[in-house]
Amino acid sequence: MVLHFPTPSGYGGWTIGYYGGARRTKGAPVRSDARARRQRIIEAACEIFRTQPDNAPLENIAEHAGVGIATLYRNFPDRAALIHACAIHMFEQVLALQEEVLAGIDAAPERHWFRYVDAFITLGVGPLAAAFAPDNLNELPCELAELRARASHNGEAIIDAAKRHRLVAGDVSHETFIVGLLVVARPPVPGVLTIRPNITTELVDLYLTGLKHGPQLR
């Protein structure tokens, strides 16, 4: 699968290669098809969890993936197993994004900084994190904890680069950046969208402007 991210900030689209599904190989059609179905279920679940993080029925996920509920349960015996697989998928997408940004941010700072922000929003990391994260992040399974640590390390490197290019104030951490972004980019209630259809983009732009100056003492 190749992910394409439109950029609301006006910097064009960009693409991340992500190959979570299996390629069909000669002599192993059943295994390849099974892997492809499993990947479809994960991607369908992530898509639904972005809008229904708390109560998405597994039957709806199976239907969206084009499989029967029995096939879903053969791959994921319960909701927890599916959520675990979706969380891995999300972290792998984030890591691919971060590698792309780190490779280019010093050559084109603003372009890649805005790519990072816009892609995070497009990925729906906010609602997905709400669906996948335990109440205590220290309780993450080892595999997810390792992925989170790698993403955090890469994120701090991106923030450091943004600071070097004066896109972010010196006392802003990646954790602060992510938490703030998830709050301002949260999908608004429908009534707000009828009044200000571009409110999310406006709030994110205001947030990024504030990051340049950092917190002000009151």
Short mmCIF file of C-alpha atoms in Angstrom, two decimals:
data_model
loop_
_atom_site.label_atom_id
_atom_site.label_comp_id
_atom_site.label_asym_id
_atom_site.label_seq_id
_atom_site.Cartn_x
_atom_site.Cartn_y
_atom_site.Cartn_z
CA MET A 1 0.00 0.00 0.00
CA VAL A 2 1.21 3.51 -0.71
CA LEU A 3 -0.09 6.27 1.55
CA HIS A 4 -0.74 9.68 0.00
CA PHE A 5 -1.26 12.63 2.30
CA PRO A 6 -2.86 15.84 1.05
CA THR A 7 -1.47 18.89 2.80
CA PRO A 8 -4.08 21.43 3.97
CA SER A 9 -1.35 23.99 4.61
CA GLY A 10 -0.92 24.40 0.87
CA TYR A 11 2.36 22.54 0.39
CA GLY A 12 1.03 19.87 -1.98
CA GLY A 13 0.63 16.16 -1.35
CA TRP A 14 3.21 13.63 -0.41
CA THR A 15 3.58 9.90 -0.32
CA ILE A 16 4.82 7.28 2.10
CA GLY A 17 5.42 3.71 1.04
CA TYR A 18 4.08 1.18 3.52
CA TYR A 19 3.95 -2.51 2.73
CA GLY A 20 1.97 -4.10 5.50
CA GLY A 21 0.13 -6.53 3.24
CA ALA A 22 1.61 -9.61 1.64
CA ARG A 23 2.66 -9.84 -1.97
CA ARG A 24 1.36 -12.84 -3.85
CA THR A 25 4.15 -15.34 -4.42
CA LYS A 26 4.07 -18.31 -6.73
CA GLY A 27 3.40 -21.53 -4.89
CA ALA A 28 1.79 -19.92 -1.83
CA PRO A 29 -1.56 -18.45 -2.98
CA VAL A 30 -3.50 -19.45 0.13
CA ARG A 31 -1.04 -17.88 2.54
CA SER A 32 -0.79 -14.73 0.44
CA ASP A 33 -4.57 -14.37 0.25
CA ALA A 34 -4.88 -14.94 3.98
CA ARG A 35 -2.33 -12.23 4.70
CA ALA A 36 -4.07 -9.84 2.34
CA ARG A 37 -7.41 -10.48 4.09
CA ARG A 38 -5.81 -9.92 7.48
CA GLN A 39 -4.33 -6.63 6.29
CA ARG A 40 -7.71 -5.54 4.89
CA ILE A 41 -9.31 -6.19 8.26
CA ILE A 42 -6.65 -4.10 10.04
CA GLU A 43 -7.01 -1.21 7.61
CA ALA A 44 -10.82 -1.34 7.79
CA ALA A 45 -10.68 -1.37 11.58
CA CYS A 46 -8.36 1.66 11.66
CA GLU A 47 -10.66 3.54 9.30
CA ILE A 48 -13.70 2.85 11.46
CA PHE A 49 -11.88 3.48 14.75
CA ARG A 50 -11.03 6.98 13.49
CA THR A 51 -14.72 7.90 13.72
CA GLN A 52 -15.92 5.37 16.33
CA PRO A 53 -13.01 4.87 18.74
CA ASP A 54 -15.10 3.47 21.58
CA ASN A 55 -17.90 1.31 20.28
CA ALA A 56 -17.29 0.14 16.71
CA PRO A 57 -19.02 -3.25 16.29
CA LEU A 58 -16.73 -5.96 14.94
CA GLU A 59 -19.48 -6.92 12.48
CA ASN A 60 -19.20 -3.46 10.91
CA ILE A 61 -15.44 -3.84 10.61
CA ALA A 62 -15.79 -7.23 8.93
CA GLU A 63 -18.34 -5.84 6.48
CA HIS A 64 -16.13 -2.85 5.69
CA ALA A 65 -13.20 -5.21 5.05
CA GLY A 66 -15.32 -7.36 2.74
CA VAL A 67 -15.03 -10.49 4.89
CA GLY A 68 -17.38 -12.47 7.09
CA ILE A 69 -17.36 -12.14 10.85
CA ALA A 70 -16.01 -15.71 11.10
CA THR A 71 -12.98 -14.69 9.03
CA LEU A 72 -12.38 -11.73 11.32
CA TYR A 73 -12.46 -13.99 14.39
CA ARG A 74 -10.12 -16.51 12.75
CA ASN A 75 -7.57 -13.73 12.44
CA PHE A 76 -8.36 -11.91 15.68
CA PRO A 77 -10.01 -13.96 18.44
CA ASP A 78 -11.25 -10.87 20.28
CA ARG A 79 -11.37 -7.08 20.13
CA ALA A 80 -8.15 -6.76 22.13
CA ALA A 81 -6.20 -8.78 19.54
CA LEU A 82 -7.54 -6.60 16.72
CA ILE A 83 -6.74 -3.39 18.59
CA HIS A 84 -3.20 -4.67 19.22
CA ALA A 85 -2.68 -5.32 15.49
CA CYS A 86 -4.14 -1.91 14.60
CA ALA A 87 -1.83 -0.18 17.06
CA ILE A 88 1.20 -1.86 15.47
CA HIS A 89 -0.07 -0.76 12.05
CA MET A 90 -0.46 2.83 13.28
CA PHE A 91 3.03 2.95 14.78
CA GLU A 92 4.56 1.53 11.59
CA GLN A 93 2.86 4.28 9.60
CA VAL A 94 4.12 6.93 12.03
CA LEU A 95 7.67 5.55 11.87
CA ALA A 96 7.61 5.58 8.06
CA LEU A 97 6.37 9.17 8.17
CA GLN A 98 9.10 10.20 10.59
CA GLU A 99 11.85 8.63 8.50
CA GLU A 100 10.65 10.57 5.45
CA VAL A 101 10.58 13.83 7.41
CA LEU A 102 13.99 13.32 9.02
CA ALA A 103 15.53 12.61 5.62
CA GLY A 104 14.43 15.96 4.21
CA ILE A 105 13.73 18.45 6.97
CA ASP A 106 17.15 20.13 6.95
CA ALA A 107 17.02 20.61 3.17
CA ALA A 108 13.46 21.99 3.18
CA PRO A 109 12.49 22.76 6.78
CA GLU A 110 9.05 24.34 6.40
CA ARG A 111 7.91 21.90 3.73
CA HIS A 112 8.75 18.81 5.77
CA TRP A 113 7.57 20.30 9.07
CA PHE A 114 4.14 21.00 7.62
CA ARG A 115 4.15 17.56 6.02
CA TYR A 116 4.71 16.04 9.44
CA VAL A 117 1.83 17.98 10.98
CA ASP A 118 -0.60 17.41 8.10
CA ALA A 119 0.17 13.71 7.83
CA PHE A 120 -0.42 13.20 11.56
CA ILE A 121 -3.88 14.70 11.12
CA THR A 122 -4.59 12.69 7.97
CA LEU A 123 -3.57 9.47 9.71
CA GLY A 124 -6.13 10.19 12.42
CA VAL A 125 -3.60 9.53 15.15
CA GLY A 126 -5.75 11.34 17.74
CA PRO A 127 -8.86 9.15 17.58
CA LEU A 128 -6.75 6.05 16.93
CA ALA A 129 -4.67 6.71 20.04
CA ALA A 130 -7.90 7.14 22.02
CA ALA A 131 -9.08 3.76 20.75
CA PHE A 132 -5.82 1.87 21.29
CA ALA A 133 -4.02 3.35 24.29
CA PRO A 134 -4.52 1.94 27.79
CA ASP A 135 -5.26 4.34 30.63
CA ASN A 136 -1.65 3.93 31.76
CA LEU A 137 0.87 3.98 28.89
CA ASN A 138 3.31 2.09 31.10
CA GLU A 139 1.00 -0.90 30.65
CA LEU A 140 1.57 -1.13 26.89
CA PRO A 141 2.64 -4.60 25.71
CA CYS A 142 6.38 -4.87 25.12
CA GLU A 143 6.11 -4.79 21.32
CA LEU A 144 4.02 -1.62 21.37
CA ALA A 145 6.18 -0.03 24.06
CA GLU A 146 9.24 -0.55 21.85
CA LEU A 147 7.50 0.99 18.82
CA ARG A 148 6.35 3.94 20.95
CA ALA A 149 9.91 4.48 22.20
CA ARG A 150 11.23 4.52 18.62
CA ALA A 151 8.52 6.97 17.54
CA SER A 152 9.27 9.19 20.53
CA HIS A 153 13.00 9.17 19.74
CA ASN A 154 12.37 10.08 16.09
CA GLY A 155 9.86 12.72 17.13
CA GLU A 156 12.36 14.46 19.40
CA ALA A 157 14.84 14.50 16.50
CA ILE A 158 12.20 16.16 14.31
CA ILE A 159 11.42 18.73 17.00
CA ASP A 160 15.14 19.45 17.43
CA ALA A 161 15.40 20.07 13.68
CA ALA A 162 12.34 22.33 13.79
CA LYS A 163 13.98 24.29 16.62
CA ARG A 164 17.19 24.70 14.62
CA HIS A 165 15.15 26.25 11.83
CA ARG A 166 13.13 28.43 14.25
CA LEU A 167 9.84 26.71 13.55
CA VAL A 168 9.39 25.70 17.20
CA ALA A 169 10.39 27.44 20.44
CA GLY A 170 13.31 25.99 22.37
CA ASP A 171 11.33 24.78 25.38
CA VAL A 172 8.75 22.71 23.45
CA SER A 173 9.11 18.92 23.63
CA HIS A 174 7.78 16.44 21.09
CA GLU A 175 5.36 15.11 23.70
CA THR A 176 3.94 18.62 24.24
CA PHE A 177 3.68 19.11 20.48
CA ILE A 178 1.80 15.83 19.96
CA VAL A 179 -0.61 16.31 22.86
CA GLY A 180 -1.41 19.85 21.73
CA LEU A 181 -1.87 18.80 18.11
CA LEU A 182 -4.23 15.98 19.05
CA VAL A 183 -6.35 18.40 21.08
CA VAL A 184 -6.68 21.13 18.44
CA ALA A 185 -7.11 18.65 15.56
CA ARG A 186 -9.88 16.68 17.26
CA PRO A 187 -12.87 16.40 14.90
CA PRO A 188 -15.35 19.16 15.80
CA VAL A 189 -19.03 18.55 16.40
CA PRO A 190 -21.15 18.74 13.22
CA GLY A 191 -22.79 22.00 14.27
CA VAL A 192 -19.43 23.78 14.32
CA LEU A 193 -18.57 22.52 10.84
CA THR A 194 -21.69 24.12 9.40
CA ILE A 195 -20.51 27.50 10.70
CA ARG A 196 -16.75 27.12 10.09
CA PRO A 197 -16.05 24.23 7.70
CA ASN A 198 -12.28 24.91 7.83
CA ILE A 199 -12.09 25.29 11.60
CA THR A 200 -9.60 22.42 12.09
CA THR A 201 -7.12 23.90 9.61
CA GLU A 202 -7.51 27.34 11.21
CA LEU A 203 -6.91 25.99 14.71
CA VAL A 204 -3.87 23.99 13.62
CA ASP A 205 -2.39 27.07 11.92
CA LEU A 206 -2.91 29.08 15.11
CA TYR A 207 -1.32 26.28 17.13
CA LEU A 208 1.75 26.14 14.87
CA THR A 209 2.13 29.91 15.15
CA GLY A 210 2.04 29.59 18.94
CA LEU A 211 4.69 26.86 18.88
CA LYS A 212 7.16 29.33 17.40
CA HIS A 213 6.91 31.48 20.53
CA GLY A 214 6.38 28.84 23.21
CA PRO A 215 4.39 29.24 26.43
CA GLN A 216 4.09 32.78 27.77
CA LEU A 217 4.09 33.60 31.47
CA ARG A 218 0.84 35.16 32.67
#
